[in-house]
Tab-separated table of C-alpha atoms in Angstrom:
chain	number	residue	atom	x	y	z
A	1	UNK	CA	85.894	142.134	63.412
A	2	UNK	CA	85.316	138.699	61.942
A	3	UNK	CA	88.757	137.555	63.099
A	4	UNK	CA	88.074	138.830	66.614
A	5	UNK	CA	85.078	136.521	66.879
A	6	UNK	CA	87.092	133.388	66.113
A	7	UNK	CA	88.733	133.058	69.515
A	8	UNK	CA	85.524	133.211	71.636
A	9	UNK	CA	83.754	130.760	69.316
A	10	UNK	CA	86.736	128.412	69.345
A	11	UNK	CA	86.978	128.633	73.150
A	12	UNK	CA	83.294	127.838	73.525
A	13	UNK	CA	83.592	124.827	71.245
A	14	UNK	CA	86.660	123.653	73.125
A	15	UNK	CA	84.883	123.886	76.488
A	16	UNK	CA	81.862	122.005	75.152
A	17	UNK	CA	84.128	119.282	73.802
A	18	UNK	CA	86.055	119.134	77.100
A	19	UNK	CA	82.939	118.652	79.215
A	20	UNK	CA	81.556	116.127	76.751
A	21	UNK	CA	84.720	114.048	76.955
A	22	UNK	CA	85.324	114.413	80.699
A	23	UNK	CA	83.094	111.443	81.641
A	24	UNK	CA	84.933	109.327	79.070
A	25	UNK	CA	88.269	110.298	80.594
A	26	UNK	CA	86.971	109.336	84.022
A	27	UNK	CA	85.710	106.014	82.682
A	28	UNK	CA	89.130	105.379	81.162
A	29	UNK	CA	90.729	106.054	84.553
A	30	UNK	CA	88.431	103.464	86.095
A	31	UNK	CA	89.423	101.013	83.388
A	32	UNK	CA	93.090	101.596	84.116
A	33	UNK	CA	92.584	100.721	87.779
A	34	UNK	CA	90.490	97.581	87.378
A	35	UNK	CA	91.212	96.518	83.817
A	36	UNK	CA	93.710	93.838	82.874
A	37	UNK	CA	93.231	91.773	85.998
A	38	UNK	CA	93.324	94.803	88.301
A	39	UNK	CA	90.265	93.546	90.198
A	40	UNK	CA	91.487	89.980	90.502
A	41	UNK	CA	91.659	88.826	94.106
A	42	UNK	CA	89.459	91.649	95.411
A	43	UNK	CA	86.462	90.138	97.225
A	44	UNK	CA	83.041	91.493	96.294
A	45	UNK	CA	82.316	92.488	99.884
A	46	UNK	CA	85.413	94.738	99.863
A	47	UNK	CA	84.102	96.889	97.007
A	48	UNK	CA	82.474	100.053	98.325
A	49	UNK	CA	80.860	103.287	97.155
A	50	UNK	CA	81.393	106.916	98.144
A	51	UNK	CA	79.295	106.599	101.292
A	52	UNK	CA	82.202	104.914	103.056
A	53	UNK	CA	84.101	108.231	102.959
A	54	UNK	CA	81.571	110.307	104.925
A	55	UNK	CA	83.733	110.329	108.080
A	56	UNK	CA	87.124	110.870	106.437
A	57	UNK	CA	87.832	114.323	107.887
A	58	UNK	CA	86.670	113.303	111.358
A	59	UNK	CA	89.267	110.520	111.322
A	60	UNK	CA	91.965	113.187	111.082
A	61	UNK	CA	91.294	114.029	114.721
A	62	UNK	CA	92.173	110.445	115.672
A	63	UNK	CA	95.654	110.531	114.163
A	64	UNK	CA	98.080	110.775	117.065
A	65	UNK	CA	101.112	113.020	117.233
A	66	UNK	CA	103.375	109.977	117.612
A	67	UNK	CA	103.282	107.528	114.703
A	68	UNK	CA	105.216	104.386	113.881
A	69	UNK	CA	108.557	104.766	112.100
A	70	UNK	CA	108.581	108.477	113.058
A	71	UNK	CA	106.059	109.222	110.307
A	72	UNK	CA	104.868	112.830	110.445
A	73	UNK	CA	101.443	113.279	112.001
A	74	UNK	CA	100.753	116.513	110.092
A	75	UNK	CA	101.494	114.767	106.785
A	76	UNK	CA	99.251	111.856	107.737
A	77	UNK	CA	96.355	114.190	108.497
A	78	UNK	CA	96.780	115.973	105.182
A	79	UNK	CA	97.247	112.906	102.975
A	80	UNK	CA	94.923	110.438	104.686
A	81	UNK	CA	92.112	112.579	106.111
A	82	UNK	CA	91.915	115.626	103.815
A	83	UNK	CA	92.831	114.169	100.438
A	84	UNK	CA	91.514	111.658	97.919
A	85	UNK	CA	93.943	111.754	94.984
A	86	UNK	CA	97.331	113.107	96.076
A	87	UNK	CA	100.117	111.105	97.659
A	88	UNK	CA	103.179	111.480	99.831
A	89	UNK	CA	106.487	112.047	98.024
A	90	UNK	CA	107.676	109.091	95.987
A	91	UNK	CA	110.540	107.315	97.706
A	92	UNK	CA	109.596	108.558	101.168
A	93	UNK	CA	109.851	105.017	102.484
A	94	UNK	CA	113.474	104.858	101.310
A	95	UNK	CA	114.232	107.781	103.626
A	96	UNK	CA	112.265	106.313	106.516
A	97	UNK	CA	115.269	104.822	108.311
A	98	UNK	CA	113.257	103.175	111.084
A	99	UNK	CA	110.949	101.522	108.557
A	100	UNK	CA	113.823	100.033	106.542
A	101	UNK	CA	115.615	99.054	109.751
A	102	UNK	CA	112.573	97.173	111.089
A	103	UNK	CA	112.099	95.279	107.839
A	104	UNK	CA	115.778	94.337	107.710
A	105	UNK	CA	115.634	93.109	111.293
A	106	UNK	CA	112.614	90.975	110.468
A	107	UNK	CA	114.373	89.444	107.490
A	108	UNK	CA	117.625	88.889	109.400
A	109	UNK	CA	115.755	87.344	112.310
A	110	UNK	CA	114.026	84.837	110.069
A	111	UNK	CA	110.520	86.031	110.981
A	112	UNK	CA	109.899	87.983	107.822
A	113	UNK	CA	106.430	89.170	108.820
A	114	UNK	CA	105.197	92.747	109.195
A	115	UNK	CA	101.679	93.992	109.929
A	116	UNK	CA	100.582	97.528	109.042
A	117	UNK	CA	97.928	99.417	111.021
A	118	UNK	CA	95.983	102.434	109.835
A	119	UNK	CA	97.132	105.748	111.290
A	120	UNK	CA	93.762	106.769	112.760
A	121	UNK	CA	92.128	103.791	114.476
A	122	UNK	CA	95.085	101.379	114.522
A	123	UNK	CA	93.198	98.596	112.757
A	124	UNK	CA	95.344	96.057	110.868
A	125	UNK	CA	95.055	96.790	107.135
A	126	UNK	CA	97.975	94.919	105.537
A	127	UNK	CA	100.030	91.951	106.717
A	128	UNK	CA	102.943	90.627	104.691
A	129	UNK	CA	102.857	87.030	105.908
A	130	UNK	CA	102.110	84.891	102.839
A	131	UNK	CA	105.044	85.927	100.655
A	132	UNK	CA	108.684	86.785	101.280
A	133	UNK	CA	109.174	90.147	102.967
A	134	UNK	CA	112.122	90.708	100.644
A	135	UNK	CA	109.731	90.553	97.667
A	136	UNK	CA	107.478	93.182	99.250
A	137	UNK	CA	110.437	95.448	99.998
A	138	UNK	CA	111.870	95.062	96.493
A	139	UNK	CA	108.556	95.995	94.843
A	140	UNK	CA	108.005	98.895	97.218
A	141	UNK	CA	111.445	100.406	96.652
A	142	UNK	CA	111.030	99.967	92.895
A	143	UNK	CA	107.703	101.792	92.784
A	144	UNK	CA	108.451	104.395	95.463
A	145	UNK	CA	105.583	103.516	97.809
A	146	UNK	CA	104.652	100.451	99.907
A	147	UNK	CA	103.219	98.053	97.317
A	148	UNK	CA	100.878	95.350	98.561
A	149	UNK	CA	99.230	92.442	96.795
A	150	UNK	CA	95.735	91.009	97.364
A	151	UNK	CA	97.179	88.322	99.627
A	152	UNK	CA	98.602	91.011	101.939
A	153	UNK	CA	95.301	92.808	102.516
A	154	UNK	CA	93.302	92.419	105.736
A	155	UNK	CA	90.006	92.568	103.850
A	156	UNK	CA	87.940	92.893	106.995
A	157	UNK	CA	89.247	96.449	107.369
A	158	UNK	CA	89.947	97.582	103.783
A	159	UNK	CA	87.609	98.771	101.037
A	160	UNK	CA	88.153	99.507	97.326
A	161	UNK	CA	86.147	102.187	95.521
A	162	UNK	CA	85.132	102.070	91.856
A	163	UNK	CA	87.982	104.320	90.756
A	164	UNK	CA	90.581	102.152	92.505
A	165	UNK	CA	90.933	104.275	95.638
A	166	UNK	CA	91.974	102.168	98.628
A	167	UNK	CA	90.468	103.175	101.980
A	168	UNK	CA	89.755	101.730	105.384
A	169	UNK	CA	86.284	100.487	106.196
A	170	UNK	CA	85.917	103.683	108.261
A	171	UNK	CA	86.853	106.016	105.379
A	172	UNK	CA	90.545	106.837	105.835
A	173	UNK	CA	92.335	107.300	102.507
A	174	UNK	CA	95.234	104.853	102.079
A	175	UNK	CA	96.214	104.935	98.399
A	176	UNK	CA	95.156	103.414	95.066
A	177	UNK	CA	95.031	100.141	93.206
A	178	UNK	CA	97.483	100.477	90.322
A	179	UNK	CA	97.559	97.020	88.727
A	180	UNK	CA	100.445	95.577	86.769
A	181	UNK	CA	100.994	92.354	84.847
A	182	UNK	CA	100.697	90.373	88.120
A	183	UNK	CA	97.264	91.788	88.936
A	184	UNK	CA	96.126	94.172	91.650
A	185	UNK	CA	98.890	96.239	93.251
A	186	UNK	CA	97.913	98.483	96.114
A	187	UNK	CA	100.152	101.539	96.110
A	188	UNK	CA	99.835	102.864	99.676
A	189	UNK	CA	101.028	105.958	101.528
A	190	UNK	CA	103.337	104.946	104.359
A	191	UNK	CA	102.019	107.775	106.558
A	192	UNK	CA	98.497	106.305	106.327
A	193	UNK	CA	99.561	102.879	107.606
A	194	UNK	CA	101.892	104.052	110.378
A	195	UNK	CA	99.635	103.233	113.308
A	196	UNK	CA	100.894	101.172	116.216
A	197	UNK	CA	99.537	97.771	117.162
A	198	UNK	CA	96.564	98.243	119.546
A	199	UNK	CA	98.308	96.412	122.396
A	200	UNK	CA	101.002	99.102	122.559
C-alpha cells in the first residue's frame, strides 16, 4: 500500500512545481522576444497591451474572399482572427507563385519596393522601401515566413505586445517578433498581410 501512494504524491508535487514555474517560463519567453536587442527600433508608442486585441474576432468578418497573391481567405480568418500563437505552414511563401513573381518583377524592373496591407482593413503595415528587396526576400526564404525589420514597419498601423506578438492597431494578429543578432525581426504570416491597396 505504501508503494501505491507514491505515484499520487509524486504527481501532486509535480503539478505544484509546474504551476510554480509556469510564470518563470512565460517570463523567459518574453525575454527571448525582446532580449538581446529584440526591442531595438520599436517606438514606445507602438508597444501595446492586451486591450488592443478586443476586436480580433470581429475583424475576421472583414477578411474578403479574394486576397492578394491568391492567399486563402479561410486560412487568413483562422490564423489572423482566431489565433494568437500558431502560424501558417513554414515555407508557404515559397509556394505562393504570385507572391514570388511580383517580387521578382519589382526587382527586375528596378523599382524594388513592395507594400503589404493587412488582410482585414487593408491598412499598410509593412513597406520594404529602405533596404534592397532582394535582402528581404533572402531573409524570408531562409526563415520560412516574410521577415521584416524595424525600418520596414508602418508604425502608425502596427503594435507590439509584451510577449512579442505583432498585431495591427485594430487587433488583427500578424505574427511575432523573433529577434536575431541584427535586432528585431518580425516573422509575419503572409495570409495576414495579403490585403489589396485601398485604391483597388
